[in-house]
Structures are given as structure tokens and as C-alpha cells.
Amino acid sequence: MSSEASRMHFGKLHDSNNKIIDEVLVSIFRNPHSYTGEDVVEINCHGSYYILNEVLQLLVSNGATLAEPGEFTQRAFLNGKMDLSQAEAVADLIHSETEFQHRFAINQMRGGIKDNIAELRSALIDFASLIELELDFSEEDVEFANRTKLIQLIKDIRIRIQELTQSFTLGNAVKYGISTVIAGKPNAGKSTLLNALLNEERAIVSEIAGTTRDTIEEKINIQGILFRLIDTAGIRTTEDTIEKMGVERSLEKIQTSSILIYVADITQSSKDQIVSDILNYKSENQEVILLANKMDLYYTFDSSTLATEYIPKENIIPCSAKNKMNIDFLKQRLFELAVKNQSIQNTSIVVNSRHRSHLLQADQELQLAESGLSSGLETDLIAQSLRRTIYELGSVTGNVSSDEILGNIFGRFCIGK
Ligand SMILES: Nc1nc2c(ncn2[C@@H]2O[C@H](COP(=O)(O)OP(=O)(O)OP(=O)(O)O)[C@@H](O)[C@H]2O)c(=O)[nH]1
Ligand SMILES: [Mg+2]
């Protein structure tokens, strides 16, 4: 590689006693054509810990200082090479484990959120400046900003902001994994199902009811989306103290999970029993999959007869966990539920809770402005809400960030980025 701005050299690195440490490649990037926007020298040496240590010691003894976590990206941000949302995406990119974590991080790093926010913000700034102008002429009772147009603009922006905040459900799920609890009566085949999904003998399976006492959590990647599977103790009334604690944990996990896979042994349970158990345990807004298990023992069973208004047909899956029958079908359904109603191709999905909270604040301020405009509220109060909205939107991309926010964000990076 060779150009005016960047050049690579081959050479030997000596310590202070003229002993050769390594043969190295040294790249020179002249500002602004570097990651941080400063003059940067990168040394590529062989990957031994001894060599790395020697090189670092040599550099430090010659006046270099070690980078803090995230310092390179922080400098890039401070030098205007990227905005805050892009800098945060670098951290997500480094930590990405699945295709979609990677895809969302890349989109954000390439300006997905930044462009969206910039557009909304500049439309608002135009109007806000007209309103501010009116305040300067407050004695004369003039209106530079067309109220009808402003209300319409606020309505449009609120719709866009709400789309963004709603995308956080998916964004968050993709980032941290979707909590999926496997629950049901003892011996229904929950642990067998966990093992089948993971394709390994992770949990102990036995014909003794009450085998699983504690919850077992494992991650799986389905078509690029991470699921956190939680196998639980079978739910029943019991006198056994340990099992009782296990059952309490099962109920807790059901309450806090996004998806419930209710495993039923169709040779043991009636439809009414299964449906009433699910209604008893499921939490609000939770997706439920009813897994009709042990089909191998009762192959004439028609699982669609289990459908009710609470459990639609497409969420009932006939299965034999033991024979791994329909496991791929279950995985497909889990994937569909995860991306339900949302375009996973969407480039502006909010994955960061800091972004979401600023967007929620912005929406609240706009709501105040909108109702204020309709009820003829004083111009200075409307101007204040618009100013705050612009501030909140700017906080996402770092146009208004304080040192405290920056320290918090870059502190979570690994050293060297
Ligand atoms: N025939 C048949 N047996 C199954 C199937 N799934 C599980 N079993 C058997 O059912 C018994 C209980 O299985 P587990 O997976 O331990 O059941 P569990 O729901 O985890 O039970 P607990 O941990 O006690 O709550 C074992 O003997 C399994 O081999 C299936 O699809 N067909
Ligand atoms: Mg079990």
C-alpha cells in the first residue's frame, strides 16, 4: 500500500540495547485519513505475548501512553470522524455473535440511525427558528411559523419516532437474545426438548417426574437470531422443599420471558387441562407455543383440536422431542415470532436503550407541543418544547453530549478500539 496519506514499511525493531525484538510492518496514516482522524502509526508484529510485551515496553519507555478502553473511537468521535450513534455501534460490532447483531451494528455504524435523526432534527430546527423569531417580535403579535403546517410536521415526526422506539423490542431482542422459557408438567419432555434444540445432551433426562430442579439456560442461534432457552422444573404441587423452590423459579422465569414453549405430554393430559394450565401460567403479551409432545406414542392424535382463541393453530406444534420430530419446524416458528410484524431488513432499528430513552423523551416533548398548539398555548412554551425535542434528538447522535455521557459510553469499549 502506498499513497501520500498512508504508507507501509518493512523493518526491524530494536530495543535500547540494539537487540532485535522482531521484524515488523509499520503503517503510517496521515490525518485526516486515519480511524481517529489524527496522525497514526500502526506496528504489526508477530503474535507472541513476549514480543507484544517487549514492543509495548519499548514504546512506553519512549514516551507512549497506553490507550484507555474505547479511546481510539472516542478520539474518532471528538475529531468528527463519526457521530455518537456510530461510535456506539463499533462496540456492538466488536461484541456481535450472530448475523443480525452484526447486521444491525454495521447499519448503525454506517449511519442508519444518524441519518434518520438528522432528518427529523433539521425539519424541526427550521420551524423552531421561525418560532424563536416570533418571540423576538412578541410585542407585535406576528406569526412566522404556519401553525397548521407545524402541527402536521409534529404529527409526522412523532410517527417516525414511535416507529423507531417500537423497533427497540426487536433490536433489544437481537442484541441480548430472546428469552424463551420451556415449561410444563413434570415428565412432559422439557429437558428432552432442550437437548433436541441444542443438539447436545445438556440436561439430565429421566422417566422420574421432577428430574429438573433448577433452571438451565443455554443460547441458540436460529437463522441469525439469538434465543436464550430456559429449561425449568416441571410444575406441580409438591412437599419436597427443593422441588418447591424449583417450581417457584419456573413460575418466575415464565413471567419474565418473551416466549413460552409449553410442553404437554399428549398421552397424559386432556385438552381442557392443557389450555387452563397455559392460561394460568402465561404472562401478558407473551407469545405461547404449545408443543404437543410424545406424538410417537400416539401418532393418530390430531393436535389441531387443541386450538382455542388463546392458542392459534399455527402456534401448536406436534412433536416427538425424543425422536427429534418437527424440531426444525419449531425453530422456524420461533424465528417467525421473533421478527413478527417487523421488517428485519429495516436499516433503522434501535438497539441501544440510551437512544430509546432520548427518543421517548423527544416524543413526550412533541406531544406537549402538539397539544399546546391545538389549545393555543403561549408561543414561548411551545418554543421550549421544540428546543427540548431538538436537544433529545441531538443527544442520540452526540450533537449535545456532555463529558459524563461520553465517559459512560466509551468506558464500555475494549482496550484498543
Ligand atoms: N416416547 C417419548 N418419550 C419422551 C419424549 N420426550 C421425552 N420423553 C421421555 O419422557 C421422560 C421425561 O423426559 P424429560 O425430558 O426428563 O421430561 P421433563 O419435562 O424435563 O421432566 P422434569 O424435569 O421432571 O420436569 C423421559 O423418559 C424421556 O425419555 C417423546 O417425544 N416421546
Ligand atoms: Mg427436566
Coordinates of C-alpha atoms and ligand atoms in Angstrom, one line a residue:
M1 CA 0.0 0.0 0.0
S2 CA 1.4 3.4 -0.9
S3 CA -0.1 6.8 -1.2
E4 CA 0.6 10.2 0.1
A5 CA -1.7 9.7 3.1
S6 CA -0.9 6.2 4.1
R7 CA 2.3 4.1 3.6
M8 CA 3.5 0.8 4.9
H9 CA 7.2 0.0 5.7
F10 CA 9.0 -3.2 6.5
G11 CA 11.8 -3.1 9.1
K12 CA 13.4 -4.4 12.2
L13 CA 12.5 -3.2 15.7
H14 CA 15.5 -2.9 18.1
D15 CA 15.4 -2.4 21.9
S16 CA 17.6 0.2 23.7
N17 CA 20.5 -2.3 23.7
N18 CA 20.2 -2.8 19.9
K19 CA 18.8 -6.3 20.3
I20 CA 16.3 -7.1 17.5
I21 CA 12.8 -7.7 19.0
D22 CA 11.0 -8.5 15.8
E23 CA 10.7 -7.9 12.1
V24 CA 7.7 -5.7 11.7
L25 CA 5.4 -3.8 9.3
V26 CA 4.8 -0.2 10.2
S27 CA 1.8 1.6 8.6
I28 CA 1.6 5.4 8.6
F29 CA -1.7 7.1 8.3
R30 CA -1.6 10.9 8.0
N31 CA -4.6 12.9 9.3
P32 CA -7.4 13.1 8.5
H33 CA -7.1 9.7 6.7
S34 CA -7.0 7.5 9.8
Y35 CA -9.5 5.9 12.1
T36 CA -9.1 8.6 14.7
G37 CA -8.6 11.5 12.3
E38 CA -5.1 12.1 13.7
D39 CA -1.6 11.0 12.5
V40 CA -1.5 7.4 13.3
V41 CA 1.3 4.8 13.3
E42 CA 0.4 1.1 13.5
I43 CA 3.0 -1.6 14.1
N44 CA 2.3 -5.1 13.0
C45 CA 4.5 -7.6 14.8
H46 CA 4.4 -11.4 15.3
G47 CA 1.7 -12.5 17.7
S48 CA 3.7 -13.8 20.7
Y49 CA 2.9 -12.4 24.1
Y50 CA 6.7 -12.0 24.7
I51 CA 7.1 -9.9 21.6
L52 CA 3.9 -7.8 22.3
N53 CA 5.1 -7.1 25.8
E54 CA 8.6 -6.1 24.6
V55 CA 7.2 -3.8 21.9
L56 CA 4.8 -2.2 24.3
Q57 CA 7.5 -1.7 26.9
L58 CA 9.8 -0.2 24.3
L59 CA 7.1 2.3 23.1
V60 CA 6.1 3.2 26.7
S61 CA 9.7 3.8 27.7
N62 CA 10.0 6.2 24.7
G63 CA 7.0 8.2 25.9
A64 CA 3.9 6.5 24.5
T65 CA 0.9 6.0 26.8
L66 CA -1.4 3.0 26.8
A67 CA -4.9 3.7 25.4
E68 CA -7.9 3.6 27.7
P69 CA -10.8 1.4 26.7
G70 CA -12.6 2.9 23.8
E71 CA -10.0 5.8 23.4
F72 CA -9.5 5.3 19.7
T73 CA -13.2 5.5 19.0
Q74 CA -13.6 8.4 21.4
R75 CA -10.9 10.3 19.6
A76 CA -12.5 9.5 16.3
F77 CA -15.8 10.9 17.6
L78 CA -14.1 14.0 19.1
N79 CA -12.4 14.6 15.7
G80 CA -15.7 14.4 13.9
K81 CA -14.9 11.1 12.1
M82 CA -18.2 9.6 13.4
D83 CA -21.2 10.6 15.5
L84 CA -22.1 9.1 18.8
S85 CA -24.5 6.5 17.5
Q86 CA -21.8 5.3 15.0
A87 CA -19.2 5.1 17.8
E88 CA -21.6 3.1 19.9
A89 CA -22.2 0.7 17.0
V90 CA -18.4 0.0 17.0
A91 CA -18.8 -1.5 20.5
D92 CA -21.8 -3.6 19.3
L93 CA -19.9 -4.7 16.3
I94 CA -17.0 -5.9 18.4
H95 CA -19.4 -7.9 20.6
S96 CA -21.6 -9.2 17.8
E97 CA -22.1 -13.0 17.9
T98 CA -24.9 -13.5 15.4
E99 CA -25.7 -12.4 11.8
F100 CA -28.4 -10.0 12.9
Q101 CA -26.4 -8.5 15.8
H102 CA -23.7 -7.9 13.2
R103 CA -26.1 -6.6 10.6
F104 CA -27.7 -4.0 12.9
A105 CA -24.4 -2.9 14.2
I106 CA -23.0 -2.4 10.7
N107 CA -26.1 -0.5 9.6
Q108 CA -25.8 1.8 12.6
M109 CA -22.1 2.2 12.1
R110 CA -22.7 3.3 8.6
G111 CA -25.1 6.0 9.7
G112 CA -28.6 4.2 9.8
I113 CA -29.8 5.9 12.9
K114 CA -27.7 9.1 12.4
D115 CA -29.3 9.9 9.0
N116 CA -32.8 9.3 10.4
I117 CA -32.3 11.5 13.4
A118 CA -30.6 14.2 11.4
E119 CA -33.5 14.5 9.0
L120 CA -36.1 14.8 11.8
R121 CA -33.9 17.2 13.7
S122 CA -33.3 19.6 10.8
A123 CA -37.0 19.7 9.9
L124 CA -37.7 20.7 13.5
I125 CA -34.9 23.2 13.7
D126 CA -36.3 25.1 10.7
F127 CA -39.7 25.5 12.4
A128 CA -38.2 26.2 15.8
S129 CA -36.1 29.0 14.4
L130 CA -39.3 30.7 13.0
I131 CA -41.0 30.3 16.4
E132 CA -37.9 31.8 18.1
L133 CA -38.1 34.7 15.7
E134 CA -41.7 35.3 16.7
L135 CA -40.6 35.6 20.3
D136 CA -38.2 38.4 19.3
F137 CA -41.2 40.2 17.9
S138 CA -43.5 39.2 20.7
E139 CA -44.8 42.8 21.1
E140 CA -46.1 42.8 17.6
D141 CA -48.2 39.6 17.6
V142 CA -46.8 38.2 14.3
E143 CA -46.8 34.5 13.2
F144 CA -43.9 33.4 11.0
A145 CA -44.5 29.7 11.6
N146 CA -47.6 28.3 10.0
R147 CA -49.4 26.6 12.8
T148 CA -51.3 24.0 10.7
K149 CA -48.1 23.0 8.9
L150 CA -46.3 22.8 12.2
I151 CA -48.9 20.5 13.8
Q152 CA -48.7 18.3 10.7
L153 CA -44.9 18.2 10.9
I154 CA -45.0 17.3 14.6
K155 CA -47.6 14.5 13.9
D156 CA -45.3 13.1 11.1
I157 CA -42.2 13.3 13.2
R158 CA -44.0 11.6 16.1
I159 CA -45.0 8.7 13.9
R160 CA -41.4 8.3 12.8
I161 CA -40.1 8.5 16.4
Q162 CA -42.7 5.9 17.5
E163 CA -41.6 3.5 14.7
L164 CA -38.1 3.8 15.9
T165 CA -38.9 3.3 19.6
Q166 CA -41.1 0.3 18.7
S167 CA -38.3 -1.2 16.7
F168 CA -36.3 -1.4 20.0
T169 CA -38.3 -4.6 21.0
L170 CA -36.7 -6.4 18.1
G171 CA -33.4 -4.5 18.4
N172 CA -33.0 -5.4 22.1
A173 CA -34.0 -9.0 21.5
V174 CA -31.4 -9.3 18.8
K175 CA -28.8 -7.7 20.9
Y176 CA -29.3 -9.7 24.1
G177 CA -31.2 -12.8 22.9
I178 CA -34.9 -13.6 23.2
S179 CA -35.8 -15.2 26.5
T180 CA -37.7 -18.4 25.7
V181 CA -38.9 -20.5 28.6
I182 CA -39.7 -24.2 28.3
A183 CA -42.3 -25.1 30.9
G184 CA -44.9 -27.7 31.6
K185 CA -45.8 -30.6 33.9
P186 CA -43.1 -33.0 35.2
N187 CA -42.1 -35.6 32.7
A188 CA -43.7 -33.8 29.7
G189 CA -40.3 -33.9 27.9
K190 CA -39.0 -30.3 28.5
S191 CA -35.4 -31.3 29.1
T192 CA -35.5 -33.7 26.1
L193 CA -36.7 -30.8 24.0
L194 CA -33.9 -28.5 25.3
N195 CA -31.4 -31.2 24.3
A196 CA -33.0 -31.6 20.9
L197 CA -32.9 -27.9 20.2
L198 CA -29.3 -27.6 21.3
N199 CA -28.4 -30.9 19.6
E200 CA -26.5 -32.0 22.7
E201 CA -27.2 -33.8 25.9
R202 CA -27.2 -30.7 28.1
A203 CA -29.9 -31.5 30.6
I204 CA -30.5 -34.7 32.5
V205 CA -33.5 -36.6 31.2
S206 CA -35.2 -39.4 33.1
E207 CA -38.5 -41.1 33.5
I208 CA -38.6 -39.9 37.1
A209 CA -41.0 -37.0 37.5
G210 CA -39.2 -34.0 39.0
T211 CA -35.8 -34.6 37.4
T212 CA -35.0 -31.0 36.7
R213 CA -34.8 -29.0 39.9
D214 CA -33.1 -25.8 38.9
T215 CA -33.4 -23.7 35.7
I216 CA -30.9 -24.4 32.9
E217 CA -30.1 -21.6 30.5
E218 CA -28.4 -22.0 27.1
K219 CA -28.2 -19.9 24.0
I220 CA -29.0 -20.9 20.5
N221 CA -28.7 -19.1 17.2
I222 CA -31.7 -19.6 14.9
Q223 CA -31.2 -18.1 11.4
G224 CA -29.0 -15.4 12.8
I225 CA -31.2 -14.6 15.9
L226 CA -30.1 -15.4 19.4
F227 CA -32.5 -17.2 21.7
R228 CA -31.9 -17.8 25.4
L229 CA -33.6 -21.1 26.1
I230 CA -34.6 -21.8 29.7
D231 CA -35.4 -25.3 30.8
T232 CA -37.4 -25.3 34.0
A233 CA -38.6 -27.7 36.8
G234 CA -41.9 -29.3 36.0
I235 CA -44.8 -27.5 37.6
R236 CA -46.8 -29.5 40.3
T237 CA -47.7 -29.2 43.9
T238 CA -45.1 -30.9 46.0
E239 CA -43.9 -31.3 49.6
D240 CA -40.3 -31.6 48.6
T241 CA -38.6 -28.3 49.7
I242 CA -36.0 -28.3 46.9
E243 CA -38.5 -29.1 44.2
K244 CA -40.9 -26.5 45.6
M245 CA -38.1 -23.9 45.2
G246 CA -37.6 -25.1 41.6
V247 CA -41.3 -24.8 40.8
E248 CA -41.2 -21.2 42.1
R249 CA -38.3 -20.4 39.9
S250 CA -40.1 -21.9 36.9
L251 CA -43.1 -19.6 37.5
E252 CA -40.8 -16.6 37.8
K253 CA -39.0 -17.5 34.6
I254 CA -42.3 -17.8 32.8
Q255 CA -43.3 -14.4 33.9
T256 CA -40.1 -12.7 32.6
S257 CA -39.8 -14.5 29.3
S258 CA -40.9 -13.2 25.9
I259 CA -41.8 -16.6 24.6
L260 CA -43.3 -19.6 26.4
I261 CA -42.9 -23.0 24.9
Y262 CA -45.5 -25.0 26.9
V263 CA -44.6 -28.7 26.6
A264 CA -47.6 -31.1 27.0
D265 CA -47.4 -34.9 27.1
I266 CA -50.4 -35.7 24.9
T267 CA -50.7 -39.2 26.3
Q268 CA -51.3 -37.8 29.8
S269 CA -53.2 -34.5 29.5
S270 CA -56.6 -33.5 28.3
K271 CA -57.2 -30.5 26.1
D272 CA -59.0 -28.6 28.9
Q273 CA -56.3 -29.3 31.3
I274 CA -53.6 -28.1 28.9
V275 CA -55.5 -24.9 28.0
S276 CA -56.3 -24.0 31.6
D277 CA -52.7 -24.6 32.7
I278 CA -51.4 -22.3 29.9
L279 CA -53.9 -19.6 30.8
N280 CA -52.9 -19.9 34.4
Y281 CA -49.2 -19.5 33.9
K282 CA -48.7 -17.3 30.8
S283 CA -47.9 -13.7 31.3
E284 CA -49.4 -10.8 29.4
N285 CA -48.2 -10.0 25.9
Q286 CA -46.3 -13.3 25.9
E287 CA -46.1 -15.4 22.7
V288 CA -47.1 -19.0 23.5
I289 CA -46.2 -22.1 21.5
L290 CA -47.9 -25.3 22.6
L291 CA -45.7 -28.2 21.9
A292 CA -47.8 -31.4 21.7
N293 CA -45.1 -33.9 22.7
K294 CA -44.8 -37.6 22.6
M295 CA -46.6 -37.9 19.2
D296 CA -44.5 -41.1 18.6
L297 CA -46.7 -42.8 21.3
Y298 CA -50.0 -41.5 19.9
Y299 CA -49.5 -40.9 16.2
T300 CA -53.2 -40.6 15.4
F301 CA -53.6 -37.6 17.7
D302 CA -54.9 -34.5 15.9
S303 CA -53.0 -31.6 17.5
S304 CA -55.2 -29.0 15.8
T305 CA -58.0 -30.0 18.2
L306 CA -56.0 -28.2 20.9
A307 CA -56.5 -24.8 19.2
T308 CA -58.5 -22.2 21.1
E309 CA -59.0 -18.5 20.8
Y310 CA -55.9 -18.2 23.1
I311 CA -53.7 -20.5 21.2
P312 CA -53.9 -20.2 17.4
K313 CA -53.4 -23.3 15.2
E314 CA -50.1 -22.0 13.9
N315 CA -48.6 -22.0 17.4
I316 CA -49.5 -25.6 18.1
I317 CA -46.6 -27.9 17.1
P318 CA -47.0 -31.7 17.1
C319 CA -43.6 -33.1 18.1
S320 CA -41.6 -36.0 19.4
A321 CA -38.8 -34.4 21.3
K322 CA -37.3 -37.9 21.8
N323 CA -37.1 -38.6 18.1
K324 CA -36.4 -35.0 17.2
M325 CA -39.5 -34.9 15.1
N326 CA -40.5 -31.3 14.0
I327 CA -37.7 -29.6 15.8
D328 CA -36.8 -27.6 12.7
F329 CA -40.4 -26.6 12.4
L330 CA -40.4 -25.3 16.0
K331 CA -37.2 -23.4 15.2
Q332 CA -38.8 -21.8 12.2
R333 CA -41.8 -20.8 14.3
L334 CA -39.6 -19.3 16.9
F335 CA -37.8 -17.2 14.3
E336 CA -41.1 -16.0 12.9
L337 CA -42.4 -15.0 16.3
A338 CA -39.1 -13.1 16.9
V339 CA -39.3 -11.0 13.8
K340 CA -43.1 -10.8 13.8
N341 CA -44.6 -7.7 12.1
Q342 CA -41.2 -6.1 11.8
S343 CA -39.0 -5.9 8.8
I344 CA -35.7 -7.3 9.8
Q345 CA -34.2 -5.7 6.7
N346 CA -35.1 -2.3 8.2
T347 CA -31.9 -0.3 8.4
S348 CA -33.1 1.9 11.3
I349 CA -33.7 -0.4 14.1
V350 CA -33.0 1.0 17.6
V351 CA -30.8 -1.4 19.5
N352 CA -29.5 0.9 22.2
S353 CA -31.5 1.7 25.3
R354 CA -29.9 5.1 25.6
H355 CA -31.2 6.0 22.1
R356 CA -34.6 4.7 23.0
S357 CA -34.9 6.8 26.2
H358 CA -33.9 10.0 24.3
L359 CA -36.5 9.2 21.6
L360 CA -39.2 8.6 24.2
Q361 CA -38.3 12.0 25.8
A362 CA -38.4 13.7 22.4
D363 CA -41.8 12.2 21.7
Q364 CA -43.2 13.4 25.1
E365 CA -42.0 16.9 24.4
L366 CA -43.6 16.8 20.9
Q367 CA -46.8 15.7 22.4
L368 CA -46.7 18.7 24.7
A369 CA -46.0 21.0 21.7
E370 CA -48.8 19.3 19.7
S371 CA -51.5 19.7 22.3
G372 CA -50.2 23.2 23.1
L373 CA -50.5 24.3 19.5
S374 CA -54.1 22.9 19.4
S375 CA -55.1 24.7 22.6
G376 CA -53.4 28.0 21.8
L377 CA -50.7 27.7 24.4
E378 CA -48.2 30.6 24.6
T379 CA -45.5 30.7 22.0
D380 CA -42.6 30.6 24.4
L381 CA -43.9 27.4 26.0
I382 CA -44.1 25.8 22.6
A383 CA -40.7 27.0 21.7
Q384 CA -39.4 25.4 24.9
S385 CA -40.8 22.0 24.0
L386 CA -39.4 22.2 20.5
R387 CA -36.0 23.2 21.9
R388 CA -36.1 20.2 24.3
T389 CA -37.1 17.9 21.5
I390 CA -34.1 19.1 19.4
Y391 CA -31.9 18.6 22.3
E392 CA -33.1 15.0 22.9
L393 CA -32.7 14.1 19.3
G394 CA -29.3 15.6 19.2
S395 CA -28.3 13.5 22.3
V396 CA -28.7 10.3 20.3
T397 CA -26.1 11.4 17.8
G398 CA -24.0 13.3 20.3
N399 CA -24.6 16.8 19.0
V400 CA -25.1 18.0 22.5
S401 CA -23.3 15.4 24.6
S402 CA -21.7 16.2 27.9
D403 CA -18.5 14.7 29.2
E404 CA -20.3 12.5 31.6
I405 CA -22.3 10.8 28.8
L406 CA -19.1 10.3 26.8
G407 CA -17.2 8.7 29.6
N408 CA -20.1 6.3 30.2
I409 CA -20.2 5.3 26.6
F410 CA -16.6 4.8 25.8
G411 CA -15.8 3.2 29.1
R412 CA -17.6 0.1 27.9
F413 CA -15.2 -0.5 25.0
C414 CA -12.4 -2.9 25.0
I415 CA -8.9 -1.6 25.0
G416 CA -7.5 -1.0 21.5
K417 CA -10.7 0.3 19.8
Ligands
LIG1 N1 -41.9 -41.6 23.8 C1 -41.4 -40.4 24.1 N2 -40.9 -40.2 25.3 C2 -40.4 -38.9 25.6 C3 -40.5 -37.9 24.6 N3 -39.9 -36.8 25.2 C4 -39.5 -37.1 26.4 N4 -39.7 -38.4 26.6 C5 -39.4 -39.2 27.8 O1 -40.2 -38.7 28.9 C6 -39.4 -38.8 30.1 C7 -39.3 -37.4 30.8 O2 -38.5 -36.6 29.9 P1 -37.8 -35.3 30.4 O3 -37.2 -34.6 29.3 O4 -36.8 -35.6 31.6 O5 -39.0 -34.5 31.0 P2 -39.1 -33.1 31.8 O6 -40.3 -32.4 31.3 O7 -37.8 -32.4 31.7 O8 -39.3 -33.6 33.3 P3 -38.9 -32.9 34.7 O9 -37.6 -32.4 34.5 O10 -39.1 -34.0 35.6 O11 -40.0 -31.9 34.9 C8 -38.1 -39.4 29.7 O12 -38.1 -40.8 30.0 C9 -38.0 -39.1 28.2 O13 -37.2 -40.1 27.5 C10 -41.1 -38.1 23.4 O14 -41.2 -37.3 22.5 N5 -41.6 -39.4 23.2
MG2 MG -36.4 -31.8 33.0

